[in-house]
Amino acid sequence: MRQVAESRCIYMNKQQPLVSIIVNNYNYARFVGEAIESACNQTYENIQVIVVDDGSKDNSRDVISSYEDRVTTIFKANGGQASAFNAGFEASTGEIIFFLDADDYLLPNAVERVVSVWTPDTVKVHFLLNGIDGSGDSLGYTYPSRGEYLGRGNMIPKLLTKGTYGVAPTSANALSRNTLSKIFPIEEEKYRISADGYLATAVAFHGEITAVEEPLGGYRVHGSNNWGTSMDSKRFRSFIKHDLTKRDLLVEQATAFGYEIPGDILLRTNTHLRARMASLRLDPKNHPVPDDNALKLIYHGISSVWLHSDMNWKKRIIVVVWFLYIGLVPISISKSAIGWLFAQESRPKSVEWVLTRLRPLLDRA
């Protein structure tokens, strides 16, 4: 059962498109207030703020209720990320939709900047987020990193050949209502987690994507939301399962639009192969792909880097070394290195020190 309180935090300026910011929360009482404040305190005038609490068990509801005179609040039973997205989208009326995770925030100019690059053909604008810790202090890098390429334009060819394209975290996306109306509601049980992956894939079949290569918000790394904070086998198995679900979605969408997907599409996706290598090495007994072995994954991992990756050659070398090291060195020695390529904050300072000093040498090579 949902309890909905109507919003007063909506500014009507008919000269501008209405933008809905949907804050999705589950047990983030310590952060959700900052997320709401960041949504309401935009320099852009025509906004609607909706806060969906997905059955939190902490005191999130008390925090959110204190904003009921400024935002639309939805309190619902726990159903997962897709369920929260569905509830928020159903309550929204904006032409442009942001899904803001409650542990992240937007900079004051985020909406204004997105609207400035929006065109009638745009289905999505994505941008960078500054990495911050649980206290809000800077981690000194962005998500994605500035060296990674955010997809732009028509991403269908890349999806059909590589299975993925450069995407930003959930909070760093603004999406077209017209497009979302074609792909909502999201299947709630299938996408209890990683519903953002569904959105990133599905919207790409409907039009142009625009990238803003600057930080317009903060992505919080605090202990339960990021790969770098927990590199256990269960997380990697979850990641693999998510990729299998996304592959099925990709096949479904491609077929609907008259395209074909290569049968080996997941073997072309480097991050997927890294997760499979990590899962196999950490917990071979429960690894979800029975016919995997280390040598096979080394081969496919290296092939994906050189044949299907947009990385520069220096990063390709680092990733190739990672596959060889994780695949061949005894797990008792290599275990600590498994997370280094998944999350920058998981790397020991000694590794960062070495990489920092290697980069100038590689640049001169």
Short mmCIF file of C-alpha atoms in Angstrom, two decimals:
data_model
loop_
_atom_site.label_atom_id
_atom_site.label_comp_id
_atom_site.label_asym_id
_atom_site.label_seq_id
_atom_site.Cartn_x
_atom_site.Cartn_y
_atom_site.Cartn_z
CA MET A 1 0.00 0.00 0.00
CA ARG A 2 1.32 3.43 -0.98
CA GLN A 3 0.93 6.66 0.95
CA VAL A 4 1.31 9.71 -1.27
CA ALA A 5 1.59 13.33 -0.16
CA GLU A 6 1.30 15.91 -2.93
CA SER A 7 4.14 18.31 -3.67
CA ARG A 8 4.40 22.05 -3.25
CA CYS A 9 8.03 22.07 -4.44
CA ILE A 10 7.10 22.72 -8.04
CA TYR A 11 7.90 25.93 -9.87
CA MET A 12 5.83 26.69 -12.91
CA ASN A 13 7.52 28.49 -15.79
CA LYS A 14 5.84 27.52 -19.02
CA GLN A 15 8.74 28.91 -21.03
CA GLN A 16 10.82 25.96 -19.82
CA PRO A 17 10.19 22.20 -19.92
CA LEU A 18 9.09 20.73 -16.59
CA VAL A 19 11.79 18.54 -15.04
CA SER A 20 10.90 15.83 -12.49
CA ILE A 21 13.60 14.76 -10.03
CA ILE A 22 12.67 11.41 -8.46
CA VAL A 23 14.68 10.67 -5.32
CA ASN A 24 14.77 6.92 -4.63
CA ASN A 25 15.47 5.90 -1.04
CA TYR A 26 15.99 2.72 0.92
CA ASN A 27 17.54 2.93 4.40
CA TYR A 28 19.55 6.07 3.63
CA ALA A 29 18.16 8.29 6.39
CA ARG A 30 21.62 9.80 6.94
CA PHE A 31 21.87 10.95 3.32
CA VAL A 32 18.37 11.45 1.93
CA GLY A 33 17.94 14.97 3.33
CA GLU A 34 20.95 16.22 1.38
CA ALA A 35 19.64 14.57 -1.80
CA ILE A 36 16.25 16.26 -1.39
CA GLU A 37 17.84 19.63 -0.66
CA SER A 38 20.00 19.33 -3.78
CA ALA A 39 16.94 18.54 -5.89
CA CYS A 40 14.92 21.46 -4.54
CA ASN A 41 17.76 24.01 -4.65
CA GLN A 42 18.33 23.98 -8.40
CA THR A 43 19.04 27.15 -10.38
CA TYR A 44 16.53 25.89 -12.94
CA GLU A 45 13.04 27.12 -12.10
CA ASN A 46 10.58 24.58 -13.50
CA ILE A 47 11.08 21.45 -11.37
CA GLN A 48 9.02 18.86 -9.57
CA VAL A 49 10.58 16.81 -6.76
CA ILE A 50 9.23 13.38 -5.83
CA VAL A 51 10.69 11.22 -3.05
CA VAL A 52 9.99 7.48 -3.09
CA ASP A 53 10.79 5.53 0.06
CA ASP A 54 10.96 1.81 -0.76
CA GLY A 55 9.97 0.41 2.63
CA SER A 56 12.96 1.66 4.65
CA LYS A 57 13.53 0.16 8.10
CA ASP A 58 15.57 3.03 9.51
CA ASN A 59 14.22 6.50 10.29
CA SER A 60 14.13 7.57 6.62
CA ARG A 61 10.40 8.17 6.77
CA ASP A 62 10.80 10.75 9.54
CA VAL A 63 13.45 12.61 7.55
CA ILE A 64 11.42 12.53 4.34
CA SER A 65 8.22 13.57 6.11
CA SER A 66 9.91 16.77 7.25
CA TYR A 67 9.94 17.81 3.56
CA GLU A 68 6.28 17.03 2.84
CA ASP A 69 5.46 20.72 2.46
CA ARG A 70 8.05 20.97 -0.33
CA VAL A 71 7.99 17.66 -2.21
CA THR A 72 5.70 14.83 -3.21
CA THR A 73 6.38 11.85 -0.93
CA ILE A 74 5.55 8.23 -1.67
CA PHE A 75 5.87 5.66 1.11
CA LYS A 76 5.54 2.09 -0.17
CA ALA A 77 6.35 -1.48 0.79
CA ASN A 78 9.80 -2.71 -0.20
CA GLY A 79 9.85 -3.87 -3.80
CA GLY A 80 13.31 -3.06 -5.10
CA GLN A 81 14.76 -0.48 -7.45
CA ALA A 82 12.43 -1.10 -10.40
CA SER A 83 9.41 -0.87 -8.12
CA ALA A 84 10.61 2.49 -6.77
CA PHE A 85 11.30 3.76 -10.30
CA ASN A 86 7.81 2.72 -11.40
CA ALA A 87 6.13 4.47 -8.48
CA GLY A 88 8.09 7.66 -9.00
CA PHE A 89 7.55 7.75 -12.74
CA GLU A 90 3.82 7.16 -12.35
CA ALA A 91 3.58 10.18 -10.02
CA SER A 92 5.70 12.45 -12.20
CA THR A 93 4.62 14.83 -14.95
CA GLY A 94 7.93 16.26 -16.17
CA GLU A 95 9.13 16.12 -19.77
CA ILE A 96 12.64 15.29 -18.48
CA ILE A 97 13.14 12.78 -15.66
CA PHE A 98 16.06 12.39 -13.23
CA PHE A 99 16.30 9.31 -10.98
CA LEU A 100 18.45 10.49 -8.06
CA ASP A 101 19.75 7.86 -5.63
CA ALA A 102 19.19 9.06 -2.07
CA ASP A 103 22.87 8.74 -1.16
CA ASP A 104 23.95 11.00 -4.03
CA TYR A 105 23.24 14.65 -4.78
CA LEU A 106 23.03 17.11 -7.67
CA LEU A 107 24.99 20.34 -7.97
CA PRO A 108 22.77 23.44 -8.11
CA ASN A 109 23.29 23.94 -11.87
CA ALA A 110 22.76 20.28 -12.85
CA VAL A 111 19.25 20.60 -14.28
CA GLU A 112 20.00 23.93 -15.96
CA ARG A 113 23.08 22.43 -17.64
CA VAL A 114 21.18 19.37 -18.86
CA VAL A 115 18.32 21.44 -20.27
CA SER A 116 20.83 23.65 -22.10
CA VAL A 117 21.98 20.70 -24.24
CA TRP A 118 18.60 18.99 -24.60
CA THR A 119 17.14 18.68 -28.12
CA PRO A 120 13.86 17.24 -29.46
CA ASP A 121 15.75 14.07 -30.49
CA THR A 122 17.39 13.52 -27.11
CA VAL A 123 16.43 10.37 -25.18
CA LYS A 124 19.10 10.74 -22.51
CA VAL A 125 21.72 13.16 -21.24
CA HIS A 126 24.35 11.70 -18.94
CA PHE A 127 27.20 13.38 -17.12
CA LEU A 128 29.98 12.85 -14.57
CA LEU A 129 29.67 12.72 -10.79
CA ASN A 130 32.36 13.66 -8.27
CA GLY A 131 33.35 10.76 -6.03
CA ILE A 132 32.75 11.56 -2.36
CA ASP A 133 32.98 9.56 0.86
CA GLY A 134 30.34 9.01 3.50
CA SER A 135 31.08 12.41 5.04
CA GLY A 136 30.84 14.21 1.71
CA ASP A 137 34.58 14.77 1.33
CA SER A 138 36.08 14.53 -2.13
CA LEU A 139 37.79 11.30 -3.17
CA GLY A 140 39.69 13.11 -5.90
CA TYR A 141 38.15 11.43 -8.94
CA THR A 142 34.91 11.21 -10.90
CA TYR A 143 32.42 8.50 -11.90
CA PRO A 144 33.06 7.52 -14.62
CA SER A 145 36.68 8.61 -14.59
CA ARG A 146 37.57 11.45 -16.93
CA GLY A 147 39.56 9.05 -19.08
CA GLU A 148 36.51 6.95 -19.88
CA TYR A 149 34.27 7.83 -22.79
CA LEU A 150 30.59 8.51 -22.18
CA GLY A 151 28.47 7.28 -25.06
CA ARG A 152 26.90 9.91 -27.30
CA GLY A 153 24.81 9.94 -30.43
CA ASN A 154 23.34 6.73 -31.81
CA MET A 155 24.49 3.90 -29.55
CA ILE A 156 22.70 1.07 -31.37
CA PRO A 157 25.74 0.00 -33.46
CA LYS A 158 27.88 -0.21 -30.33
CA LEU A 159 25.24 -2.20 -28.45
CA LEU A 160 24.91 -4.61 -31.36
CA THR A 161 28.65 -5.25 -31.61
CA LYS A 162 29.96 -4.73 -28.06
CA GLY A 163 26.88 -5.26 -25.89
CA THR A 164 27.44 -2.04 -23.98
CA TYR A 165 28.47 1.59 -24.24
CA GLY A 166 29.99 4.13 -21.85
CA VAL A 167 27.36 4.93 -19.23
CA ALA A 168 27.17 6.99 -16.05
CA PRO A 169 25.75 5.98 -12.64
CA THR A 170 21.99 6.21 -12.01
CA SER A 171 22.05 9.72 -10.55
CA ALA A 172 23.96 11.09 -13.55
CA ASN A 173 21.17 10.55 -16.08
CA ALA A 174 18.29 12.66 -17.36
CA LEU A 175 15.76 10.81 -19.50
CA SER A 176 13.00 11.71 -21.92
CA ARG A 177 9.48 11.15 -20.58
CA ASN A 178 8.29 10.34 -24.07
CA THR A 179 10.86 7.54 -24.31
CA LEU A 180 10.28 6.25 -20.78
CA SER A 181 6.55 5.98 -21.48
CA LYS A 182 7.43 3.40 -24.15
CA ILE A 183 9.51 1.18 -21.84
CA PHE A 184 7.69 1.55 -18.50
CA PRO A 185 6.66 -0.09 -16.29
CA ILE A 186 9.85 -2.03 -15.57
CA GLU A 187 9.48 -5.69 -14.61
CA GLU A 188 9.84 -5.38 -10.86
CA GLU A 189 10.96 -8.86 -9.89
CA LYS A 190 13.51 -9.11 -12.67
CA TYR A 191 15.02 -5.71 -11.88
CA ARG A 192 14.89 -5.51 -8.10
CA ILE A 193 18.47 -4.29 -8.43
CA SER A 194 20.25 -2.61 -11.35
CA ALA A 195 17.09 -1.22 -12.92
CA ASP A 196 19.35 1.56 -14.18
CA GLY A 197 20.96 -1.02 -16.48
CA TYR A 198 17.54 -1.68 -17.98
CA LEU A 199 17.06 2.03 -18.64
CA ALA A 200 20.51 2.56 -20.14
CA THR A 201 19.99 -0.29 -22.61
CA ALA A 202 16.35 0.21 -23.51
CA VAL A 203 16.41 3.98 -24.11
CA ALA A 204 19.33 3.69 -26.52
CA PHE A 205 17.05 2.08 -29.12
CA HIS A 206 14.81 5.14 -29.20
CA GLY A 207 17.04 8.08 -30.13
CA GLU A 208 20.13 10.19 -29.52
CA ILE A 209 22.21 10.26 -26.32
CA THR A 210 24.08 13.38 -25.23
CA ALA A 211 27.06 13.46 -22.87
CA VAL A 212 28.21 16.32 -20.64
CA GLU A 213 31.85 15.71 -19.75
CA GLU A 214 31.76 17.59 -16.44
CA PRO A 215 30.66 16.71 -12.89
CA LEU A 216 27.11 17.82 -12.09
CA GLY A 217 26.68 16.01 -8.78
CA GLY A 218 28.22 13.73 -6.18
CA TYR A 219 28.47 9.93 -6.11
CA ARG A 220 28.85 8.70 -2.57
CA VAL A 221 31.09 5.74 -1.69
CA HIS A 222 30.16 4.76 1.84
CA GLY A 223 30.34 1.03 2.45
CA SER A 224 27.30 -0.63 0.91
CA ASN A 225 26.83 0.82 -2.55
CA ASN A 226 30.09 0.34 -4.41
CA TRP A 227 32.17 -2.51 -5.81
CA GLY A 228 35.31 -1.25 -4.15
CA THR A 229 33.92 -1.60 -0.66
CA SER A 230 33.12 -5.32 -0.86
CA MET A 231 34.74 -7.62 -3.37
CA ASP A 232 33.18 -10.90 -2.28
CA SER A 233 32.11 -13.67 -4.64
CA LYS A 234 28.41 -13.07 -3.97
CA ARG A 235 28.65 -9.58 -5.45
CA PHE A 236 30.39 -10.85 -8.54
CA ARG A 237 27.74 -13.54 -9.01
CA SER A 238 25.08 -10.85 -8.75
CA PHE A 239 26.94 -8.80 -11.36
CA ILE A 240 27.06 -11.80 -13.71
CA LYS A 241 23.35 -12.46 -13.23
CA HIS A 242 22.62 -8.82 -14.00
CA ASP A 243 24.66 -9.07 -17.22
CA LEU A 244 22.76 -12.18 -18.28
CA THR A 245 19.48 -10.37 -17.71
CA LYS A 246 20.74 -7.35 -19.65
CA ARG A 247 21.83 -9.61 -22.51
CA ASP A 248 18.31 -11.02 -22.72
CA LEU A 249 16.94 -7.47 -22.76
CA LEU A 250 19.38 -6.52 -25.49
CA VAL A 251 18.28 -9.47 -27.62
CA GLU A 252 14.64 -8.60 -26.99
CA GLN A 253 15.06 -4.94 -27.92
CA ALA A 254 17.23 -5.68 -30.96
CA THR A 255 14.72 -8.22 -32.27
CA ALA A 256 11.85 -5.76 -31.79
CA PHE A 257 13.71 -3.20 -33.91
CA GLY A 258 14.80 -5.71 -36.57
CA TYR A 259 18.43 -6.19 -35.50
CA GLU A 260 20.49 -9.29 -34.68
CA ILE A 261 22.83 -9.74 -31.73
CA PRO A 262 25.99 -11.90 -31.97
CA GLY A 263 25.75 -15.05 -29.86
CA ASP A 264 29.07 -14.24 -28.15
CA ILE A 265 28.08 -10.70 -27.13
CA LEU A 266 28.96 -11.20 -23.45
CA LEU A 267 32.39 -12.54 -24.38
CA ARG A 268 33.04 -9.16 -26.00
CA THR A 269 32.28 -7.25 -22.80
CA ASN A 270 35.41 -6.77 -20.74
CA THR A 271 33.78 -5.83 -17.43
CA HIS A 272 31.58 -8.92 -17.61
CA LEU A 273 34.59 -11.16 -18.19
CA ARG A 274 36.40 -9.56 -15.26
CA ALA A 275 33.45 -10.39 -13.02
CA ARG A 276 33.47 -14.00 -14.26
CA MET A 277 37.19 -14.31 -13.61
CA ALA A 278 36.79 -12.87 -10.11
CA SER A 279 33.84 -15.14 -9.30
CA LEU A 280 35.61 -18.24 -10.60
CA ARG A 281 38.79 -17.56 -8.64
CA LEU A 282 37.09 -16.53 -5.40
CA ASP A 283 34.48 -19.29 -5.22
CA PRO A 284 34.74 -21.88 -8.03
CA LYS A 285 32.20 -24.16 -6.36
CA ASN A 286 29.39 -21.60 -6.67
CA HIS A 287 30.50 -19.95 -9.90
CA PRO A 288 27.37 -19.52 -12.09
CA VAL A 289 28.97 -20.44 -15.45
CA PRO A 290 29.85 -24.16 -15.18
CA ASP A 291 32.14 -24.48 -18.21
CA ASP A 292 34.40 -21.53 -17.31
CA ASN A 293 38.06 -22.05 -16.53
CA ALA A 294 40.87 -19.58 -15.93
CA LEU A 295 42.65 -20.11 -19.26
CA LYS A 296 39.43 -19.68 -21.21
CA LEU A 297 38.64 -16.43 -19.40
CA ILE A 298 42.18 -15.15 -19.91
CA TYR A 299 41.80 -15.76 -23.65
CA HIS A 300 38.40 -14.09 -23.92
CA GLY A 301 39.44 -11.27 -21.60
CA ILE A 302 42.48 -10.38 -23.69
CA SER A 303 40.47 -10.73 -26.91
CA SER A 304 37.77 -8.40 -25.59
CA VAL A 305 40.39 -5.79 -24.69
CA TRP A 306 42.07 -5.73 -28.11
CA LEU A 307 39.13 -6.45 -30.42
CA HIS A 308 36.09 -4.88 -28.78
CA SER A 309 37.27 -2.22 -26.34
CA ASP A 310 37.50 1.57 -26.62
CA MET A 311 40.28 1.77 -24.02
CA ASN A 312 43.52 3.48 -24.92
CA TRP A 313 46.47 1.14 -25.37
CA LYS A 314 47.96 1.94 -21.96
CA LYS A 315 44.81 0.87 -20.13
CA ARG A 316 44.54 -2.20 -22.35
CA ILE A 317 47.98 -3.31 -21.19
CA ILE A 318 46.96 -2.88 -17.54
CA VAL A 319 43.79 -4.92 -18.06
CA VAL A 320 45.66 -7.69 -19.90
CA VAL A 321 48.16 -7.92 -17.04
CA TRP A 322 45.21 -8.09 -14.60
CA PHE A 323 43.69 -11.09 -16.41
CA LEU A 324 47.02 -12.90 -16.49
CA TYR A 325 47.77 -12.15 -12.85
CA ILE A 326 44.34 -13.08 -11.47
CA GLY A 327 44.05 -16.14 -13.69
CA LEU A 328 47.50 -17.65 -13.15
CA VAL A 329 48.77 -16.55 -9.74
CA PRO A 330 47.57 -18.53 -6.67
CA ILE A 331 44.40 -16.98 -5.28
CA SER A 332 45.98 -16.59 -1.84
CA ILE A 333 48.34 -14.05 -3.43
CA SER A 334 46.13 -12.48 -6.10
CA LYS A 335 42.92 -12.10 -4.07
CA SER A 336 43.71 -8.58 -2.89
CA ALA A 337 44.14 -7.43 -6.50
CA ILE A 338 40.77 -8.63 -7.77
CA GLY A 339 38.94 -5.38 -7.09
CA TRP A 340 41.56 -2.98 -8.39
CA LEU A 341 40.02 -2.56 -11.85
CA PHE A 342 36.42 -2.47 -10.63
CA ALA A 343 36.77 0.48 -8.29
CA GLN A 344 39.54 3.00 -7.92
CA GLU A 345 38.98 3.37 -4.20
CA SER A 346 39.71 -0.33 -3.65
CA ARG A 347 43.33 0.03 -4.71
CA PRO A 348 45.98 0.15 -2.00
CA LYS A 349 47.90 3.41 -1.90
CA SER A 350 51.03 1.55 -2.95
CA VAL A 351 49.35 0.49 -6.21
CA GLU A 352 48.17 4.05 -6.90
CA TRP A 353 51.72 5.25 -6.20
CA VAL A 354 53.17 2.82 -8.77
CA LEU A 355 50.50 3.61 -11.40
CA THR A 356 51.01 7.35 -10.94
CA ARG A 357 54.72 6.98 -11.66
CA LEU A 358 54.21 4.60 -14.56
CA ARG A 359 51.87 6.92 -16.46
CA PRO A 360 54.56 9.47 -17.49
CA LEU A 361 56.77 6.62 -18.74
CA LEU A 362 53.90 5.15 -20.75
CA ASP A 363 53.05 8.59 -22.14
CA ARG A 364 56.59 8.96 -23.50
CA ALA A 365 56.67 5.47 -24.95
#
